[in-house]
């Protein structure tokens, strides 16, 4: 949130879509020419963040996702520690409900025999993504404003340059990071179950037989690569779009009482609808992961 | 919205969470769930068994009651029969006793009568003799009187 009174809608939206990026500081020495200062710091503009290149990190995404992941692990670990097979406490009941749900889903979609990884993987994905998506329901300005004001009080920085994107799953880094891990697991199980030869044969001899080997390789490689991309980008796209709608609704608040009240109604409506989306996206990510790992277990 | 090292950071965080979940979260919870499932199944089986046993016990109790009733009936009929027998027996006894008493009484009566008759006969004899002596003292007609006497004696 910019502190100047003359912020435009475009500026507001852009501000909300910028991550808090930590990396090598760059300054624009001339128009379009950026030079590194060699110092470590937060990017003060989207252009500077771009200039930081690959070796920079989105602190807001990491912070929120680790916080939420830690929360999730703390909750489930505390339940697991005090669990009894007798009459469950309400907390235990809640955790068990989720676990049973995941377990049923895994049992329904996964046919690769005994695998100790798939179910915990499904649980981690579902709950973590759900919590990250849930941040979308927090009013868009609430946490960024708190962080910006806090930073300006604590460190004396200009709050208009403090970016904070609250929903980690609207950062493609977060979703693609998870998709990469899933991709890695797919490859691992493909090699483990089918063997190197078997996996390579699957990539090169299907679907058209050995006489169309190059076509097969291209097709199967695209199929294989499409999986992690579709996983990560689907979640990112959905959450990004949802967040965008929230931001657009939020820009209406400055347009007077009437439009502001309409915006309030819209926000409530969209938030209610979004509850469905965030759960659904978490569920889809989980089910697809299970299905992909199941496919890695299938011998042809 | 740049792809940067956050990608790697997220992947590492994700892996750590999966590992943690796999090691410390999932097994104890799923174990407890399985254990509870087993407990419930055992409980249901025990309940079923208990019910079955109760049915058996009820059946057995009914049988025992039935047997007891039958036995009681048997005892009662036996007792009735025995009672009837006793009554009959005593009736018989009484009858035979009565007959015996009657017979002995009759015998006695007969005896008494015979005795009385004998006595009477002897007395009649002596009376006759006395009478005869008296008559004789007046007139003796042996012949006529002997006939008379004999006739008298034979009539007794």
Tab-separated table of C-alpha atoms in Angstrom:
chain	number	residue	atom	x	y	z
A	1	UNK	CA	0.000	0.000	0.000
A	2	UNK	CA	1.523	3.211	-1.065
A	3	UNK	CA	1.710	6.013	1.379
A	4	UNK	CA	1.300	8.747	-1.202
A	5	UNK	CA	-2.251	9.916	-1.607
A	6	UNK	CA	-1.931	9.947	-5.358
A	7	UNK	CA	-1.751	6.239	-5.962
A	8	UNK	CA	-3.397	4.951	-9.051
A	9	UNK	CA	-5.381	1.743	-9.375
A	10	UNK	CA	-2.673	0.334	-11.607
A	11	UNK	CA	-0.021	1.189	-9.049
A	12	UNK	CA	-2.082	-0.355	-6.293
A	13	UNK	CA	-2.562	-3.560	-8.228
A	14	UNK	CA	1.093	-3.751	-9.220
A	15	UNK	CA	2.111	-3.171	-5.650
A	16	UNK	CA	-0.007	-6.050	-4.526
A	17	UNK	CA	1.402	-8.372	-7.126
A	18	UNK	CA	5.038	-7.758	-6.182
A	19	UNK	CA	6.844	-10.122	-3.886
A	20	UNK	CA	9.185	-9.000	-1.173
A	21	UNK	CA	12.368	-10.054	-2.889
A	22	UNK	CA	15.702	-10.324	-1.159
A	23	UNK	CA	18.797	-10.334	-3.320
A	24	UNK	CA	21.658	-8.345	-4.705
A	25	UNK	CA	20.677	-4.675	-4.808
A	26	UNK	CA	20.618	-3.017	-8.229
A	27	UNK	CA	20.294	0.629	-9.095
A	28	UNK	CA	19.132	2.119	-12.353
A	29	UNK	CA	22.176	4.183	-13.305
A	30	UNK	CA	20.616	5.316	-16.547
A	31	UNK	CA	17.244	4.674	-18.105
A	32	UNK	CA	17.004	0.946	-18.658
A	33	UNK	CA	20.544	0.333	-17.459
A	34	UNK	CA	20.873	-1.476	-14.134
A	35	UNK	CA	24.085	-2.006	-12.235
A	36	UNK	CA	24.683	-4.146	-9.216
A	37	UNK	CA	25.727	-2.444	-6.014
A	38	UNK	CA	26.941	-5.756	-4.586
A	39	UNK	CA	24.901	-5.252	-1.440
A	40	UNK	CA	22.260	-7.584	-0.113
A	41	UNK	CA	18.824	-6.017	0.301
A	42	UNK	CA	15.165	-5.960	-0.581
A	43	UNK	CA	14.079	-4.904	-4.031
A	44	UNK	CA	12.304	-1.589	-4.007
A	45	UNK	CA	10.584	-2.016	-7.324
A	46	UNK	CA	9.413	-4.746	-9.639
A	47	UNK	CA	12.171	-3.871	-12.095
A	48	UNK	CA	14.827	-4.203	-9.446
A	49	UNK	CA	13.411	-7.567	-8.414
A	50	UNK	CA	13.653	-8.701	-12.006
A	51	UNK	CA	17.262	-7.513	-12.164
A	52	UNK	CA	18.152	-9.583	-9.133
A	53	UNK	CA	17.899	-12.669	-11.310
A	54	UNK	CA	17.588	-16.225	-10.130
A	55	UNK	CA	19.674	-15.940	-6.995
A	56	UNK	CA	17.204	-13.924	-5.004
A	57	UNK	CA	14.463	-15.084	-2.742
A	58	UNK	CA	10.880	-14.078	-2.131
A	59	UNK	CA	10.965	-13.591	1.613
A	60	UNK	CA	7.198	-13.160	1.950
A	61	UNK	CA	6.450	-16.410	0.140
A	62	UNK	CA	9.026	-18.325	2.145
A	63	UNK	CA	7.944	-16.776	5.421
A	64	UNK	CA	4.232	-17.381	4.968
A	65	UNK	CA	4.627	-20.898	3.586
A	66	UNK	CA	7.048	-21.940	6.293
A	67	UNK	CA	4.840	-20.392	8.947
A	68	UNK	CA	1.768	-22.195	7.652
A	69	UNK	CA	3.634	-25.440	7.062
A	70	UNK	CA	5.111	-25.244	10.541
A	71	UNK	CA	1.664	-24.584	11.961
A	72	UNK	CA	0.298	-27.585	10.153
A	73	UNK	CA	3.137	-29.852	11.282
A	74	UNK	CA	2.879	-28.587	14.838
A	75	UNK	CA	-0.841	-29.291	14.893
A	76	UNK	CA	-0.590	-32.786	13.472
A	77	UNK	CA	2.471	-33.640	15.547
A	78	UNK	CA	0.730	-32.568	18.767
A	79	UNK	CA	-2.236	-34.741	17.822
A	80	UNK	CA	0.033	-37.655	16.913
A	81	UNK	CA	1.834	-37.362	20.236
A	82	UNK	CA	-1.278	-37.498	22.384
A	83	UNK	CA	-3.280	-39.816	20.179
A	84	UNK	CA	-5.209	-42.653	21.739
A	85	UNK	CA	-7.232	-45.400	20.194
A	86	UNK	CA	-9.923	-44.793	22.790
A	87	UNK	CA	-12.487	-42.019	22.737
A	88	UNK	CA	-10.927	-39.165	20.735
A	89	UNK	CA	-10.770	-35.559	21.901
A	90	UNK	CA	-12.360	-32.949	19.611
A	91	UNK	CA	-8.951	-31.878	18.316
A	92	UNK	CA	-7.967	-35.442	17.642
A	93	UNK	CA	-11.314	-35.986	15.984
A	94	UNK	CA	-10.695	-33.093	13.636
A	95	UNK	CA	-7.226	-34.329	12.700
A	96	UNK	CA	-8.519	-37.855	12.263
A	97	UNK	CA	-11.259	-36.614	9.981
A	98	UNK	CA	-8.664	-35.070	7.660
A	99	UNK	CA	-6.412	-38.110	7.859
A	100	UNK	CA	-9.270	-40.492	7.118
A	101	UNK	CA	-10.290	-38.350	4.183
A	102	UNK	CA	-6.762	-38.383	2.754
A	103	UNK	CA	-6.398	-42.083	3.451
A	104	UNK	CA	-9.634	-42.880	1.627
A	105	UNK	CA	-8.611	-40.747	-1.328
A	106	UNK	CA	-5.209	-42.409	-1.514
A	107	UNK	CA	-6.765	-45.840	-1.234
A	108	UNK	CA	-9.177	-44.956	-4.022
A	109	UNK	CA	-6.626	-43.544	-6.439
A	110	UNK	CA	-3.400	-45.325	-5.658
A	111	UNK	CA	-3.002	-48.937	-6.700
A	112	UNK	CA	0.760	-49.293	-6.584
A	113	UNK	CA	0.785	-51.584	-3.589
A	114	UNK	CA	2.306	-50.655	-0.270
A	115	UNK	CA	3.864	-47.226	-0.279
A	116	UNK	CA	4.546	-45.348	2.930
A	117	UNK	CA	5.146	-42.082	1.162
A	118	UNK	CA	2.007	-41.407	-0.827
A	119	UNK	CA	-0.447	-40.892	2.021
A	120	UNK	CA	1.740	-38.525	4.094
A	121	UNK	CA	2.601	-36.740	0.852
A	122	UNK	CA	-1.096	-36.325	0.143
A	123	UNK	CA	-1.719	-35.017	3.642
A	124	UNK	CA	1.135	-32.525	3.424
A	125	UNK	CA	0.014	-31.296	0.017
A	126	UNK	CA	-3.651	-30.997	0.870
A	127	UNK	CA	-3.317	-29.242	4.199
A	128	UNK	CA	-0.378	-27.060	3.268
A	129	UNK	CA	-1.884	-25.845	0.008
A	130	UNK	CA	-5.224	-25.377	1.696
A	131	UNK	CA	-3.643	-23.190	4.377
A	132	UNK	CA	-1.621	-21.203	1.824
A	133	UNK	CA	-4.748	-20.693	-0.265
A	134	UNK	CA	-6.694	-19.775	2.828
A	135	UNK	CA	-4.525	-16.670	3.192
A	136	UNK	CA	-6.455	-15.428	0.178
A	137	UNK	CA	-9.498	-14.936	2.389
A	138	UNK	CA	-7.656	-12.492	4.626
A	139	UNK	CA	-8.560	-9.003	3.381
A	140	UNK	CA	-5.956	-8.111	0.751
A	141	UNK	CA	-4.545	-5.061	2.479
A	142	UNK	CA	-4.557	-6.341	6.027
A	143	UNK	CA	-1.261	-8.174	6.367
A	144	UNK	CA	0.692	-6.128	3.761
A	145	UNK	CA	-0.317	-2.943	5.595
A	146	UNK	CA	0.744	-4.392	8.941
A	147	UNK	CA	4.089	-5.472	7.517
A	148	UNK	CA	4.683	-2.168	5.733
A	149	UNK	CA	3.832	-0.077	8.774
A	150	UNK	CA	5.821	-2.402	11.018
A	151	UNK	CA	8.821	-2.171	8.730
A	152	UNK	CA	8.610	1.610	8.541
A	153	UNK	CA	8.426	1.867	12.322
A	154	UNK	CA	11.122	-0.705	13.036
A	155	UNK	CA	13.583	-0.073	10.225
A	156	UNK	CA	12.566	3.358	9.033
A	157	UNK	CA	12.018	2.297	5.457
A	158	UNK	CA	9.539	3.883	3.106
A	159	UNK	CA	6.364	1.783	3.494
A	160	UNK	CA	5.498	2.317	-0.159
A	161	UNK	CA	8.474	0.184	-1.118
A	162	UNK	CA	7.696	-2.651	1.256
A	163	UNK	CA	5.996	-5.353	-0.725
A	164	UNK	CA	4.278	-8.266	0.865
A	165	UNK	CA	2.344	-10.914	-0.959
A	166	UNK	CA	0.389	-12.858	1.590
A	167	UNK	CA	-0.767	-15.840	-0.463
A	168	UNK	CA	2.251	-18.056	-1.191
A	169	UNK	CA	0.339	-20.035	-3.793
A	170	UNK	CA	-0.005	-16.902	-5.952
A	171	UNK	CA	3.761	-17.020	-6.334
A	172	UNK	CA	4.702	-19.408	-9.162
A	173	UNK	CA	7.899	-20.205	-7.276
A	174	UNK	CA	5.911	-21.853	-4.501
A	175	UNK	CA	3.621	-23.879	-6.721
A	176	UNK	CA	6.327	-24.830	-9.180
A	177	UNK	CA	8.632	-25.743	-6.301
A	178	UNK	CA	6.067	-28.205	-5.064
A	179	UNK	CA	5.391	-29.473	-8.564
A	180	UNK	CA	9.133	-30.025	-9.006
A	181	UNK	CA	9.255	-32.189	-5.912
A	182	UNK	CA	6.293	-34.183	-7.201
A	183	UNK	CA	8.068	-34.491	-10.563
A	184	UNK	CA	11.178	-35.724	-8.792
A	185	UNK	CA	9.144	-38.314	-6.917
A	186	UNK	CA	7.495	-39.405	-10.171
A	187	UNK	CA	10.896	-39.924	-11.779
A	188	UNK	CA	12.204	-41.698	-8.681
A	189	UNK	CA	9.350	-44.181	-8.617
A	190	UNK	CA	9.428	-44.648	-12.386
A	191	UNK	CA	13.076	-45.645	-12.199
A	192	UNK	CA	12.579	-47.675	-9.057
A	193	UNK	CA	9.541	-49.663	-10.187
A	194	UNK	CA	10.207	-50.083	-13.897
A	195	UNK	CA	13.974	-49.936	-13.844
A	196	UNK	CA	15.979	-47.628	-16.097
A	197	UNK	CA	15.377	-49.815	-19.125
A	198	UNK	CA	11.702	-50.144	-18.465
A	199	UNK	CA	11.220	-46.430	-17.994
A	200	UNK	CA	13.192	-45.556	-21.110
A	201	UNK	CA	11.245	-48.160	-23.048
A	202	UNK	CA	8.042	-46.572	-21.866
A	203	UNK	CA	9.281	-43.197	-23.043
A	204	UNK	CA	10.423	-44.407	-26.465
A	205	UNK	CA	8.253	-47.370	-27.485
A	206	UNK	CA	4.815	-45.967	-26.759
A	207	UNK	CA	2.300	-45.204	-28.033
A	208	UNK	CA	3.212	-46.075	-31.647
A	209	UNK	CA	5.642	-48.973	-31.311
A	210	UNK	CA	9.324	-49.142	-32.095
A	211	UNK	CA	9.074	-47.950	-35.727
A	212	UNK	CA	7.979	-44.502	-34.636
A	213	UNK	CA	10.591	-44.087	-31.951
A	214	UNK	CA	11.417	-40.374	-32.377
A	215	UNK	CA	7.751	-39.420	-32.373
A	216	UNK	CA	7.209	-41.537	-29.316
A	217	UNK	CA	10.057	-39.869	-27.471
A	218	UNK	CA	8.759	-36.415	-28.262
A	219	UNK	CA	5.197	-37.296	-27.319
A	220	UNK	CA	6.067	-39.072	-24.105
A	221	UNK	CA	8.527	-36.407	-23.007
A	222	UNK	CA	5.936	-33.723	-23.545
A	223	UNK	CA	3.416	-35.843	-21.629
A	224	UNK	CA	5.888	-36.299	-18.809
A	225	UNK	CA	6.862	-32.635	-18.599
A	226	UNK	CA	3.280	-31.482	-18.897
A	227	UNK	CA	2.476	-33.145	-15.599
A	228	UNK	CA	4.516	-30.957	-13.215
A	229	UNK	CA	3.782	-27.857	-15.272
A	230	UNK	CA	0.066	-28.451	-15.261
A	231	UNK	CA	0.186	-29.166	-11.537
A	232	UNK	CA	2.089	-26.037	-10.588
A	233	UNK	CA	0.560	-23.667	-13.088
A	234	UNK	CA	-3.009	-24.772	-12.431
A	235	UNK	CA	-2.716	-23.946	-8.763
A	236	UNK	CA	-0.804	-20.753	-9.447
A	237	UNK	CA	-3.245	-19.630	-12.112
A	238	UNK	CA	-6.317	-20.258	-10.041
A	239	UNK	CA	-4.977	-18.568	-6.958
A	240	UNK	CA	-3.475	-15.694	-8.878
A	241	UNK	CA	-6.761	-15.051	-10.638
A	242	UNK	CA	-8.665	-15.279	-7.378
A	243	UNK	CA	-6.272	-12.900	-5.683
A	244	UNK	CA	-6.544	-10.561	-8.652
A	245	UNK	CA	-10.318	-10.430	-8.315
A	246	UNK	CA	-9.952	-9.598	-4.628
A	247	UNK	CA	-7.508	-6.819	-5.485
A	248	UNK	CA	-9.788	-5.445	-8.188
A	249	UNK	CA	-12.698	-5.452	-5.769
A	250	UNK	CA	-10.488	-3.714	-3.220
A	251	UNK	CA	-9.722	-0.903	-5.702
A	252	UNK	CA	-13.447	-0.142	-5.810
A	253	UNK	CA	-13.443	0.886	-2.160
A	254	UNK	CA	-11.846	4.225	-2.994
A	255	UNK	CA	-14.609	5.046	-5.491
A	256	UNK	CA	-17.191	6.416	-3.121
A	257	UNK	CA	-19.828	5.053	-0.795
A	258	UNK	CA	-22.173	3.421	-3.317
A	259	UNK	CA	-19.526	1.585	-5.305
A	260	UNK	CA	-17.746	0.842	-2.039
A	261	UNK	CA	-20.813	-0.929	-0.640
A	262	UNK	CA	-21.226	-2.860	-3.874
A	263	UNK	CA	-17.575	-3.830	-3.508
A	264	UNK	CA	-18.252	-5.031	0.023
A	265	UNK	CA	-21.028	-7.297	-1.209
A	266	UNK	CA	-18.864	-8.502	-4.066
A	267	UNK	CA	-16.017	-9.268	-1.735
A	268	UNK	CA	-18.226	-11.311	0.576
A	269	UNK	CA	-19.682	-13.183	-2.385
A	270	UNK	CA	-16.318	-13.834	-3.969
A	271	UNK	CA	-14.853	-14.913	-0.620
A	272	UNK	CA	-17.647	-17.425	-0.110
A	273	UNK	CA	-17.151	-18.752	-3.610
A	274	UNK	CA	-13.412	-18.770	-3.037
A	275	UNK	CA	-13.748	-21.101	-0.062
A	276	UNK	CA	-14.791	-23.694	-2.607
A	277	UNK	CA	-11.930	-22.855	-4.947
A	278	UNK	CA	-9.160	-23.006	-2.368
A	279	UNK	CA	-10.348	-26.369	-1.087
A	280	UNK	CA	-10.874	-27.687	-4.580
A	281	UNK	CA	-7.439	-26.570	-5.772
A	282	UNK	CA	-5.756	-28.179	-2.769
A	283	UNK	CA	-7.726	-31.340	-3.417
A	284	UNK	CA	-6.927	-31.359	-7.144
A	285	UNK	CA	-3.227	-30.898	-6.491
A	286	UNK	CA	-3.287	-33.783	-4.038
A	287	UNK	CA	-5.315	-36.145	-6.217
A	288	UNK	CA	-3.234	-35.429	-9.306
A	289	UNK	CA	-0.042	-35.998	-7.342
A	290	UNK	CA	-1.361	-39.340	-6.156
A	291	UNK	CA	-2.464	-40.243	-9.666
A	292	UNK	CA	0.896	-39.258	-11.170
A	293	UNK	CA	2.803	-41.282	-8.615
A	294	UNK	CA	0.405	-44.129	-9.197
A	295	UNK	CA	1.113	-43.873	-12.939
A	296	UNK	CA	4.815	-44.030	-12.173
A	297	UNK	CA	4.107	-47.373	-10.499
A	298	UNK	CA	2.201	-48.822	-13.459
A	299	UNK	CA	3.988	-51.308	-15.642
A	300	UNK	CA	2.862	-51.563	-19.209
B	1	UNK	CA	6.620	-12.610	-10.296
B	2	UNK	CA	10.038	-13.869	-11.187
B	3	UNK	CA	11.238	-17.401	-11.029
B	4	UNK	CA	14.062	-17.289	-8.510
B	5	UNK	CA	15.661	-19.268	-5.717
B	6	UNK	CA	12.339	-19.341	-3.884
B	7	UNK	CA	11.599	-22.284	-6.145
B	8	UNK	CA	14.424	-24.244	-4.554
B	9	UNK	CA	13.555	-23.013	-1.089
B	10	UNK	CA	9.970	-24.139	-1.507
B	11	UNK	CA	11.023	-27.506	-2.844
B	12	UNK	CA	13.332	-28.054	0.128
B	13	UNK	CA	10.661	-26.915	2.598
B	14	UNK	CA	8.169	-29.202	0.911
B	15	UNK	CA	10.543	-32.161	1.132
B	16	UNK	CA	11.203	-31.469	4.804
B	17	UNK	CA	7.492	-31.287	5.533
B	18	UNK	CA	6.858	-34.527	3.653
B	19	UNK	CA	9.654	-36.239	5.551
B	20	UNK	CA	8.399	-34.963	8.886
B	21	UNK	CA	4.864	-35.966	8.081
B	22	UNK	CA	5.973	-39.382	6.901
B	23	UNK	CA	8.046	-40.055	9.961
B	24	UNK	CA	6.355	-38.357	12.889
B	25	UNK	CA	2.761	-37.617	11.924
B	26	UNK	CA	1.251	-40.247	9.696
B	27	UNK	CA	2.346	-43.535	11.337
B	28	UNK	CA	1.165	-42.853	14.911
B	29	UNK	CA	-2.174	-41.454	13.805
B	30	UNK	CA	-2.920	-44.188	11.297
B	31	UNK	CA	-1.796	-46.776	13.818
B	32	UNK	CA	-4.213	-45.402	16.391
B	33	UNK	CA	-6.984	-45.367	13.816
B	34	UNK	CA	-6.314	-48.959	12.866
B	35	UNK	CA	-6.181	-49.927	16.502
B	36	UNK	CA	-9.512	-48.246	17.148
B	37	UNK	CA	-10.998	-49.974	14.117
B	38	UNK	CA	-9.825	-53.278	15.504
B	39	UNK	CA	-11.177	-52.429	18.944
B	40	UNK	CA	-14.569	-51.572	17.527
B	41	UNK	CA	-14.598	-54.720	15.437
B	42	UNK	CA	-13.652	-56.772	18.488
B	43	UNK	CA	-16.323	-55.050	20.539
B	44	UNK	CA	-18.962	-55.733	17.946
B	45	UNK	CA	-17.875	-59.344	17.692
B	46	UNK	CA	-17.983	-59.678	21.477
B	47	UNK	CA	-21.443	-58.140	21.560
B	48	UNK	CA	-22.578	-60.550	18.882
B	49	UNK	CA	-21.103	-63.437	20.806
B	50	UNK	CA	-22.726	-62.245	24.024
B	51	UNK	CA	-26.065	-61.998	22.295
B	52	UNK	CA	-25.683	-65.463	20.906
B	53	UNK	CA	-24.723	-66.808	24.288
B	54	UNK	CA	-27.684	-65.102	25.870
B	55	UNK	CA	-29.953	-66.705	23.312
B	56	UNK	CA	-28.435	-70.066	24.064
B	57	UNK	CA	-28.833	-69.502	27.797
B	58	UNK	CA	-32.440	-68.466	27.315
B	59	UNK	CA	-33.089	-71.569	25.285
B	60	UNK	CA	-31.386	-73.648	27.915
B	61	UNK	CA	-33.394	-72.008	30.705
B	62	UNK	CA	-36.595	-72.664	28.798
B	63	UNK	CA	-35.590	-76.245	28.393
B	64	UNK	CA	-34.827	-76.562	32.091
B	65	UNK	CA	-38.183	-75.023	32.971
B	66	UNK	CA	-39.910	-77.324	30.538
B	67	UNK	CA	-38.147	-80.336	31.994
B	68	UNK	CA	-38.983	-79.233	35.517
B	69	UNK	CA	-42.628	-78.829	34.576
B	70	UNK	CA	-42.671	-82.230	33.008
B	71	UNK	CA	-41.029	-83.705	36.030
B	72	UNK	CA	-43.485	-81.975	38.332
B	73	UNK	CA	-46.380	-83.283	36.274
B	74	UNK	CA	-44.949	-86.745	36.411
B	75	UNK	CA	-44.491	-86.504	40.157
B	76	UNK	CA	-48.033	-85.274	40.592
B	77	UNK	CA	-49.518	-88.049	38.471
B	78	UNK	CA	-47.362	-90.558	40.246
B	79	UNK	CA	-48.502	-89.233	43.585
B	80	UNK	CA	-52.106	-89.345	42.462
B	81	UNK	CA	-51.656	-92.861	41.240
B	82	UNK	CA	-49.945	-93.822	44.445
B	83	UNK	CA	-52.706	-92.146	46.455
B	84	UNK	CA	-55.333	-93.995	44.503
B	85	UNK	CA	-53.385	-97.147	44.998
B	86	UNK	CA	-53.163	-96.525	48.711
B	87	UNK	CA	-56.875	-95.823	48.882
B	88	UNK	CA	-57.616	-98.917	46.868
B	89	UNK	CA	-55.276	-100.943	48.966
B	90	UNK	CA	-56.796	-99.723	52.159
B	91	UNK	CA	-60.233	-100.364	50.759
B	92	UNK	CA	-59.175	-103.890	49.907
B	93	UNK	CA	-57.572	-104.277	53.265
B	94	UNK	CA	-60.660	-103.008	54.960
B	95	UNK	CA	-62.840	-105.287	52.904
B	96	UNK	CA	-60.746	-108.377	53.601
B	97	UNK	CA	-60.418	-107.426	57.209
B	98	UNK	CA	-64.140	-106.933	57.413
B	99	UNK	CA	-64.704	-110.227	55.699
B	100	UNK	CA	-62.249	-111.872	57.991
B	101	UNK	CA	-63.925	-110.350	61.000
B	102	UNK	CA	-67.292	-111.320	59.563
B	103	UNK	CA	-66.129	-114.849	58.906
B	104	UNK	CA	-64.638	-115.205	62.354
B	105	UNK	CA	-67.725	-113.667	63.864
B	106	UNK	CA	-69.885	-116.025	61.911
B	107	UNK	CA	-67.658	-118.920	62.951
B	108	UNK	CA	-67.863	-117.818	66.514
B	109	UNK	CA	-71.583	-117.403	66.236
B	110	UNK	CA	-71.790	-120.849	64.715
B	111	UNK	CA	-69.563	-122.203	67.418
B	112	UNK	CA	-71.562	-120.495	70.073
B	113	UNK	CA	-74.704	-121.750	68.514
B	114	UNK	CA	-73.308	-125.254	68.315
B	115	UNK	CA	-72.140	-125.047	71.840
B	116	UNK	CA	-75.455	-123.672	72.940
B	117	UNK	CA	-77.132	-126.408	70.935
B	118	UNK	CA	-74.901	-129.023	72.487
B	119	UNK	CA	-75.529	-127.578	75.892
B	120	UNK	CA	-79.137	-127.350	75.098
B	121	UNK	CA	-79.064	-130.854	73.803
B	122	UNK	CA	-77.335	-132.147	76.880
B	123	UNK	CA	-79.602	-130.106	79.066
B	124	UNK	CA	-82.610	-131.278	77.100
B	125	UNK	CA	-81.350	-134.773	77.670
B	126	UNK	CA	-80.942	-134.255	81.340
B	127	UNK	CA	-84.267	-132.382	81.529
B	128	UNK	CA	-85.825	-135.210	79.629
B	129	UNK	CA	-84.221	-137.630	81.886
B	130	UNK	CA	-85.360	-135.638	84.851
B	131	UNK	CA	-88.747	-135.416	83.312
B	132	UNK	CA	-88.628	-139.083	82.627
B	133	UNK	CA	-87.540	-139.817	86.085
B	134	UNK	CA	-90.456	-137.799	87.304
B	135	UNK	CA	-92.808	-139.640	85.005
B	136	UNK	CA	-91.152	-142.901	85.863
B	137	UNK	CA	-91.761	-142.334	89.410
B	138	UNK	CA	-95.414	-142.425	88.552
B	139	UNK	CA	-95.752	-144.961	85.835
B	140	UNK	CA	-93.122	-146.841	84.075
B	141	UNK	CA	-93.783	-147.886	80.666
B	142	UNK	CA	-90.321	-148.375	79.411
B	143	UNK	CA	-91.257	-149.192	76.015
B	144	UNK	CA	-93.574	-146.413	75.360
B	145	UNK	CA	-91.347	-143.907	76.983
B	146	UNK	CA	-88.197	-144.910	75.310
B	147	UNK	CA	-89.866	-144.447	71.994
B	148	UNK	CA	-91.047	-141.164	73.145
B	149	UNK	CA	-87.594	-140.141	74.279
B	150	UNK	CA	-85.922	-141.290	71.188
B	151	UNK	CA	-88.303	-139.384	69.118
B	152	UNK	CA	-87.641	-136.388	71.238
B	153	UNK	CA	-83.917	-136.643	70.994
B	154	UNK	CA	-83.912	-137.064	67.277
B	155	UNK	CA	-86.044	-133.998	66.868
B	156	UNK	CA	-83.485	-131.847	68.549
